[in-house]
Coordinates of C-alpha atoms in Angstrom, one line a residue:
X4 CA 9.8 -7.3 -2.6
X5 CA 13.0 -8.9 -1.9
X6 CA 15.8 -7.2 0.7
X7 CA 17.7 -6.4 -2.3
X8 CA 15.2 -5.7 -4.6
X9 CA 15.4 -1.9 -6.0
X10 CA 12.7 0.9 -5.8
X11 CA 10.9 1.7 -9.1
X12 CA 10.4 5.5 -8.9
X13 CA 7.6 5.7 -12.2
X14 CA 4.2 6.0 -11.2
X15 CA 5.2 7.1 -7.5
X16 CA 3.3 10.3 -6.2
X17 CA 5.4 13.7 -5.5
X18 CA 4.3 12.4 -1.6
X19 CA 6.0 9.0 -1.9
X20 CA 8.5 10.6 -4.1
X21 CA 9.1 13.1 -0.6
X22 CA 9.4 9.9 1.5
X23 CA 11.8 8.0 -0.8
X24 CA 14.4 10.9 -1.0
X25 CA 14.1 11.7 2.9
X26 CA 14.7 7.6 3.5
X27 CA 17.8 8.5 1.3
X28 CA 18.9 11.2 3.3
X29 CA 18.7 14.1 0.5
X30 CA 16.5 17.1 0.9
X31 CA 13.2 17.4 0.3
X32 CA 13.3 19.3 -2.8
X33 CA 14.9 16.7 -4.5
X34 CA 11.7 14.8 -5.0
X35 CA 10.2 17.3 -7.3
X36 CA 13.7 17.6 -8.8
X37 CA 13.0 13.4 -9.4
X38 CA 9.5 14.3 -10.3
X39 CA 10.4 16.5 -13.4
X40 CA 13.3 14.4 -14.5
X41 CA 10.8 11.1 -14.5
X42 CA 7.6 12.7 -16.2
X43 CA 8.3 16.6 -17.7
X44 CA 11.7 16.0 -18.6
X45 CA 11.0 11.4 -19.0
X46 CA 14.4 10.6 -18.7
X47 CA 15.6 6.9 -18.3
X48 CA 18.9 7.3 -16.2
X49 CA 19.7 8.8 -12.8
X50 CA 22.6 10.3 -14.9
X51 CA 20.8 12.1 -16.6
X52 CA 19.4 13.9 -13.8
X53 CA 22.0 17.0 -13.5
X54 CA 20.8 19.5 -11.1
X55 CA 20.9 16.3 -7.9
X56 CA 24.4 15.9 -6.9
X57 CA 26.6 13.2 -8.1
X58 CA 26.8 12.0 -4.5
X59 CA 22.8 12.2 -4.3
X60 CA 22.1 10.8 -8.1
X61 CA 24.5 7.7 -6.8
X62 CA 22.9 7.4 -4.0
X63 CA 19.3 6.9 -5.3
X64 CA 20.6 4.8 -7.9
X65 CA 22.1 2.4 -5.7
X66 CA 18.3 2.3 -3.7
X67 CA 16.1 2.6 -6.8
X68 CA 15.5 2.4 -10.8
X69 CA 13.8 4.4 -12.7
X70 CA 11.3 2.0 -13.5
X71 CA 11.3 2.6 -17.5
X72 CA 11.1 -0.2 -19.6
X73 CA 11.3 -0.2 -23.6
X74 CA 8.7 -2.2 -25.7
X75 CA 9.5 -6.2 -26.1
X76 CA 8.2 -5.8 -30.0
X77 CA 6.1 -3.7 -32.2
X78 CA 3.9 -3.8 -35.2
X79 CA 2.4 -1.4 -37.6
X80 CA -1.0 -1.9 -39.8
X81 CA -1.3 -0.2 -43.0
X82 CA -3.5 2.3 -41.9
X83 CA -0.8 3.5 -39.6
X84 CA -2.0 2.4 -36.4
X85 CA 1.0 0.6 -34.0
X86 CA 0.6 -2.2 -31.4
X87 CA 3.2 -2.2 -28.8
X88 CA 4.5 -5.6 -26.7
X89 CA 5.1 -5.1 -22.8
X90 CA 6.7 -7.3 -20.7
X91 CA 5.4 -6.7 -16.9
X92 CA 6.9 -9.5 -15.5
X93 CA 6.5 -12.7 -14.1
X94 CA 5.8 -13.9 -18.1
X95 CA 3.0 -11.7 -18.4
X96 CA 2.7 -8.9 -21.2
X97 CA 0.2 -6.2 -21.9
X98 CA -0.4 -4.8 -25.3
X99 CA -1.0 -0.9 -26.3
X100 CA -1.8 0.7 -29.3
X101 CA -1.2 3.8 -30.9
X102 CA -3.8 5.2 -32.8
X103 CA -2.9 8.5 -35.5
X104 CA -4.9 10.6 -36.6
X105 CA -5.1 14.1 -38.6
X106 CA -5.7 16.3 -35.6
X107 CA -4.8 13.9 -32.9
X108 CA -2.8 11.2 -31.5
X109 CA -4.4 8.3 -29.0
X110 CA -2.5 6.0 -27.1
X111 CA -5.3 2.8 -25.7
X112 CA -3.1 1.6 -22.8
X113 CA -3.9 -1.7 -20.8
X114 CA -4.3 -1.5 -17.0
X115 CA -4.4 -5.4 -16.4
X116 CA -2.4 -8.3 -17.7
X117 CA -5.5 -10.1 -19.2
X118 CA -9.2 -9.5 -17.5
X119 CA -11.3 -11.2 -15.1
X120 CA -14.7 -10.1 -17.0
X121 CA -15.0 -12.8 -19.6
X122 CA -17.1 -11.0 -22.3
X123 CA -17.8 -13.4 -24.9
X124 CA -17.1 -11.0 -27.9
X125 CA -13.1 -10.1 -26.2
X126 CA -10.4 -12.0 -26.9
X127 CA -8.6 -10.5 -23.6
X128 CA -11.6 -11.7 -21.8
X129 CA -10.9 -15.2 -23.4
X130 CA -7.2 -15.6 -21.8
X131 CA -8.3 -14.9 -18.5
X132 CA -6.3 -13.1 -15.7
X133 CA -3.2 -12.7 -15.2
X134 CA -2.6 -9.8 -12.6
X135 CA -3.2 -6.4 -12.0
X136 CA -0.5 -3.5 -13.4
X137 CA 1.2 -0.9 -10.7
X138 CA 0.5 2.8 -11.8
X139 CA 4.6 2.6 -13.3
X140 CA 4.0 -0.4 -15.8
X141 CA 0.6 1.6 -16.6
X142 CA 2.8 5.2 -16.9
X143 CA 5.3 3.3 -18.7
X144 CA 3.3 2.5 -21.5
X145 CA 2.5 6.1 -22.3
X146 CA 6.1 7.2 -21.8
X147 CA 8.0 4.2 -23.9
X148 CA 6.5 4.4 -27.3
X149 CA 8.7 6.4 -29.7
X150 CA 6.0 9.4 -30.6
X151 CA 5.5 10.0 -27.1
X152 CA 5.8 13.9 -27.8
X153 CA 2.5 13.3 -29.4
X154 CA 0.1 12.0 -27.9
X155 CA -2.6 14.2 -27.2
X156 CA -5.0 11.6 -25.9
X157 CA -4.6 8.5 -23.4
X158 CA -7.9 5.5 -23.4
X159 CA -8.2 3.2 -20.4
X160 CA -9.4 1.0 -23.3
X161 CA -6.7 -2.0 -23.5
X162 CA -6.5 -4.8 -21.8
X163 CA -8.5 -5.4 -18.2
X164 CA -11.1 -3.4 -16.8
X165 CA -9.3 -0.4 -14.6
X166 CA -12.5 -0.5 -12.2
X167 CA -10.7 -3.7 -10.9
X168 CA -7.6 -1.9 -10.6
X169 CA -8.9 1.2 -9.1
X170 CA -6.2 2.4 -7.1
X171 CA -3.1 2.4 -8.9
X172 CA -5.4 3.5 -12.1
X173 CA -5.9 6.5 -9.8
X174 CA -2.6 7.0 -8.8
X175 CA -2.0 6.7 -12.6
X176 CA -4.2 9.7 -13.3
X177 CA -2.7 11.5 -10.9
X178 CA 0.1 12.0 -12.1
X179 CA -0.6 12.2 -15.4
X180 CA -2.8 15.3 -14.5
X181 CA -0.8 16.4 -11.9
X182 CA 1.5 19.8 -11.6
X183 CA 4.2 17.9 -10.8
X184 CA 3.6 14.9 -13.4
X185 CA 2.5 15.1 -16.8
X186 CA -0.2 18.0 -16.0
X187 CA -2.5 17.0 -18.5
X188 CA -6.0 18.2 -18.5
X189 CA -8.3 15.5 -17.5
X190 CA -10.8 15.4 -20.2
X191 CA -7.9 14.3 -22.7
X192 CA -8.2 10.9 -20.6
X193 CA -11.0 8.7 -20.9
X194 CA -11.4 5.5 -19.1
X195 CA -13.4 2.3 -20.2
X196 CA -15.5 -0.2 -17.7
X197 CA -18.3 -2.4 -18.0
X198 CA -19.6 -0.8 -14.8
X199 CA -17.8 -2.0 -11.5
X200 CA -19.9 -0.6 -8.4
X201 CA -19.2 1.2 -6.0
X202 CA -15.3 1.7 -7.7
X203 CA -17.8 3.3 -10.8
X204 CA -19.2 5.8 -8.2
X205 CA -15.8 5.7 -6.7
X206 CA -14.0 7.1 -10.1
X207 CA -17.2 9.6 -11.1
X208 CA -16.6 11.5 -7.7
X209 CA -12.5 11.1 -7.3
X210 CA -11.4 12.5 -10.8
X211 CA -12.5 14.5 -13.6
X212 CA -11.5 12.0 -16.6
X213 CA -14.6 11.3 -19.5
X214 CA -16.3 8.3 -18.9
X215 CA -17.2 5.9 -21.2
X216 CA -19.5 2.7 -20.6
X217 CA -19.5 -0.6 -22.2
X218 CA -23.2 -1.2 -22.5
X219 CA -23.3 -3.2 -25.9
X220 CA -25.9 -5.1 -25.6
X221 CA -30.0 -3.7 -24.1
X222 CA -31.3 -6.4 -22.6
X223 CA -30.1 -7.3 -19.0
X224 CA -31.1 -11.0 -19.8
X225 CA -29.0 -11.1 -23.4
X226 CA -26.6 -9.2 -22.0
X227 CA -25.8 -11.6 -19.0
X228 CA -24.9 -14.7 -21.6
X229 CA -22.5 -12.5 -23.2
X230 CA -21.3 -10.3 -20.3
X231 CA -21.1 -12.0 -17.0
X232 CA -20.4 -9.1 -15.0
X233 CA -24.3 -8.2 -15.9
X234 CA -24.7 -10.7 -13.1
X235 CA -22.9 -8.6 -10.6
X236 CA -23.5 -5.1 -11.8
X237 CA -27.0 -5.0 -13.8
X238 CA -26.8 -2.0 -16.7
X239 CA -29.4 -0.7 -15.2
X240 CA -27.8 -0.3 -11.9
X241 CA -24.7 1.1 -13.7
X242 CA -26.9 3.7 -15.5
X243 CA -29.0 4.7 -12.3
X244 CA -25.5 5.3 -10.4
X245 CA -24.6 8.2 -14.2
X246 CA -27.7 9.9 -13.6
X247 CA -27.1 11.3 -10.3
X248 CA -24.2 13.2 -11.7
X249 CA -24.0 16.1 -14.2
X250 CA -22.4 15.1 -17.3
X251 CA -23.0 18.8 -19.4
X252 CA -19.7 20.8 -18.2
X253 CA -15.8 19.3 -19.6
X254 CA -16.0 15.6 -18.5
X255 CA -18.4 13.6 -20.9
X256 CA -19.9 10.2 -21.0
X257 CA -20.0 7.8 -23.8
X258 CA -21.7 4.7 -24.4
X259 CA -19.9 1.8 -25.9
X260 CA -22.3 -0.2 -28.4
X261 CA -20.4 -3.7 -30.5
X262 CA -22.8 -4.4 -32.8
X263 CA -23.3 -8.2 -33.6
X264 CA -25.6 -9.9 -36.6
X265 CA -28.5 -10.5 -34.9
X266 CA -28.1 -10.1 -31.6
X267 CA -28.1 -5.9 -30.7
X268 CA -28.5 -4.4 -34.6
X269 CA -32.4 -4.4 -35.3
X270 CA -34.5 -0.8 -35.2
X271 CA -35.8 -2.0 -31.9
X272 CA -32.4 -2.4 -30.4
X273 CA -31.9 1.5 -31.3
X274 CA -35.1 2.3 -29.5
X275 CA -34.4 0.1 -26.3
X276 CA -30.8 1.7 -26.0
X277 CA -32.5 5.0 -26.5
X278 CA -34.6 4.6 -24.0
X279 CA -31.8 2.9 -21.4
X280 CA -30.2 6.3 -22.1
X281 CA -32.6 8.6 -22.3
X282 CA -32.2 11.9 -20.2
X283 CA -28.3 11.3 -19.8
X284 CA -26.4 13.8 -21.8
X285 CA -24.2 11.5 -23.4
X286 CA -22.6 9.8 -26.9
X287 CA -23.3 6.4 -28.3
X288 CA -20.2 4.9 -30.4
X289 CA -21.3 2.0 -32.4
X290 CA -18.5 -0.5 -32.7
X291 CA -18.0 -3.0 -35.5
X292 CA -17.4 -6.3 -33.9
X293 CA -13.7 -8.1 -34.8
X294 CA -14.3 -11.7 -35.2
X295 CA -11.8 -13.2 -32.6
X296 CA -11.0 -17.2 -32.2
X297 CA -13.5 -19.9 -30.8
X298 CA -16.7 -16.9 -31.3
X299 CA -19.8 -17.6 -32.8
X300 CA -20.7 -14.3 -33.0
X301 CA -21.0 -12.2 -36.5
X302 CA -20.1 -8.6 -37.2
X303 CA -23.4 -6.6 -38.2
X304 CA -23.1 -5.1 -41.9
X305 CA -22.0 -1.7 -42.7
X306 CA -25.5 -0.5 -43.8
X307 CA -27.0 -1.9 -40.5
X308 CA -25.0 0.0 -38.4
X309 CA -25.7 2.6 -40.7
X310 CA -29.4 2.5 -40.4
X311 CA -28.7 2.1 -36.2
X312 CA -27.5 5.2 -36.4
X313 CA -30.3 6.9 -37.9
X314 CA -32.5 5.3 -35.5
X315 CA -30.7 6.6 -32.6
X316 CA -30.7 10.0 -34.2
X317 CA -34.5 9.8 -34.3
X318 CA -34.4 10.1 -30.5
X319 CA -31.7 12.7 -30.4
X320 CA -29.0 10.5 -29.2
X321 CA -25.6 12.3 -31.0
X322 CA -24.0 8.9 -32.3
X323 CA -20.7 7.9 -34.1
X324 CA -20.0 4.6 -35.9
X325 CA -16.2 3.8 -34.5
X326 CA -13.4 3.5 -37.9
X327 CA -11.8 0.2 -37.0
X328 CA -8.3 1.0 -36.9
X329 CA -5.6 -1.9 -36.7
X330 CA -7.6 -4.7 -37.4
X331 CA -4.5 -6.5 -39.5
X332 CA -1.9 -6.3 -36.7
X333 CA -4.8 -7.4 -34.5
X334 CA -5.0 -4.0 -32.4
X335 CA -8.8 -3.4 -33.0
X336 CA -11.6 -2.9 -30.2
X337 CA -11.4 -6.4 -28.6
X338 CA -8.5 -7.8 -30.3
X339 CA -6.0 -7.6 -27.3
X340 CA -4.0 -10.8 -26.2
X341 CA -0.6 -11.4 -24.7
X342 CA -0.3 -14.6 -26.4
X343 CA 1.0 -12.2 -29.6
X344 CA 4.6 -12.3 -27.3
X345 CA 5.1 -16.0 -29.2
X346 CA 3.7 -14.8 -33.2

């Protein structure tokens, strides 16, 4: 940070908030004064802030900002789902998506400008890495979008894997579970990862968020061509790690299952996954696969996944085929990209 460059308040802790407000010679109260006005009350402006003294608001203003940022663009698929455009600087942009439903409102909010992971089947993957997000330009994403007042559910599901961004992902659930932030319960949040070790063990043992695992595919070998970081952190490593803990109180964990023509959707597939997850109390979604540029791969036919289903249920695996949502705006499980900023 330059000499001159300001302090962005979002996604600071009520600590740091304590140590920026005594830096600015203003009591100590006034950091969870800053704390309500930033994430109860979400305001944009230090003017806004009425119960810190003009001399005190003018003060922090002329140190910090408050770190919000509006959306560069938006778009919204027929089915009512909306993907949002971030800048985060440095030409980078993270998308997010808003996802409605009858009784409940999603928000799947990016934690990374592109990802480091390189699945095959993700078109984030495919544009590599650009950076990791502070906890503000993760917080800020929840806060900027219009319905807001809404949302009733946050997903660590967009762009980049938030095990490679562990801390300010952290500090991001903080404060959205916190007294003094958002105070959210923490099985409204769910966070997505193909299984980074030891931030996995990490994240199980720090906070009390649902879990859920990208497994897709049930062979270590298979699974490797199309998910590098099988290399690094073998499934069944990953799955090893979930059954020390106990998974039957609030805080669940799901499985994540794309299902390609061919390569994961046969009978036997269902009964090697079954047997991968045998014993953990847990949830299987099976996800259609979104054809995305330069893949080979096919998406595995309604009736298949279908009949996947039934074979999981067989073992007594409780199992949900995933709607796509947002496939025309391309906002649908593995659709990501910031090269959308230039379409």
């Amino acid at each position: 940070m330059s000499k001159d460059a300001k302090i962005s308040l979002l996604g600071l802790t009520l600590t740091e908030l304590q140590n920026i407000v005594a830096e600015a010679g203003l009591p100590r109260f006034t950091a969870t004064q800053l704390a309500s006005w930033l994430y109860e009350k979400r305001v944009c402006s230090f003017d806004d802030m009425t119960n810190i003294s003009k001399k005190g608001r003018a003060t922090l203003a002329q140190m910090c900002e408050t770190g919000r940022t509006a959306p560069v663009k938006s778009q919204r698929s027929a089915d009512g789902t909306v993907k949002y455009l971030f800048s985060v600087g440095d030409g980078r942009f993270v998308e997010s998506v808003y996802i409605p439903e009858k009784d409940r409102a999603t928000l799947c909010i990016s934690s990374q400008a592109g990802c480091q992971m390189g699945c095959e089947f993700c078109a984030t993957g495919r544009q590599g890495f650009k950076g990791n997000l502070t906890a503000g330009q993760i917080l800020n994403q929840v806060l900027s979008i219009e319905k807001a007042d809404e949302l009733t559910n946050i997903v660590y599901m967009g762009m980049g894997e938030p095990l490679n961004n562990l801390t300010e992902v952290l500090k991001s659930i903080e404060i959205l579970t916190a007294p003094y932030g958002y105070a959210w319960s923490p099985k409204r949040i769910t966070l997505s990862t193909v299984g980074i070790m030891p931030a996995l063990k990490t994240f199980i043992e720090s906070c009390s968020c649902n879990l859920a695992v990208s497994l897709h595919i049930p062979y270590p070998d298979v699974r490797a061509a199309y998910m590098p970081a099988e290399k690094a952190y073998p499934i069944e490593d990953v799955l090893k790690l979930i059954r020390q803990y106990d998974w039957s109180g609030q805080r669940r964990v799901s499985f994540e299952y794309t299902m390609f023509k061919g390569v994961n959707d046969s009978p036997t597939d269902a009964a090697r996954l079954a047997k991968m997850v045998h014993g953990i109390q847990c949830h299987v979604n099976l996800i259609p696969f979104h054809k995305i540029p330069e893949s080979k791969l096919e998406p595995a036919a309604p009736a298949t996944m279908q009949n996947f289903m039934k074979e999981l249920e067989k073992y007594k695996i409780p199992t949900t085929i995933r709607r796509s949502r947002g496939q025309d705006i391309d906002a649908a499980c593995g659709m990501l990209s910031q090269l959308t900023v230039n379409s």
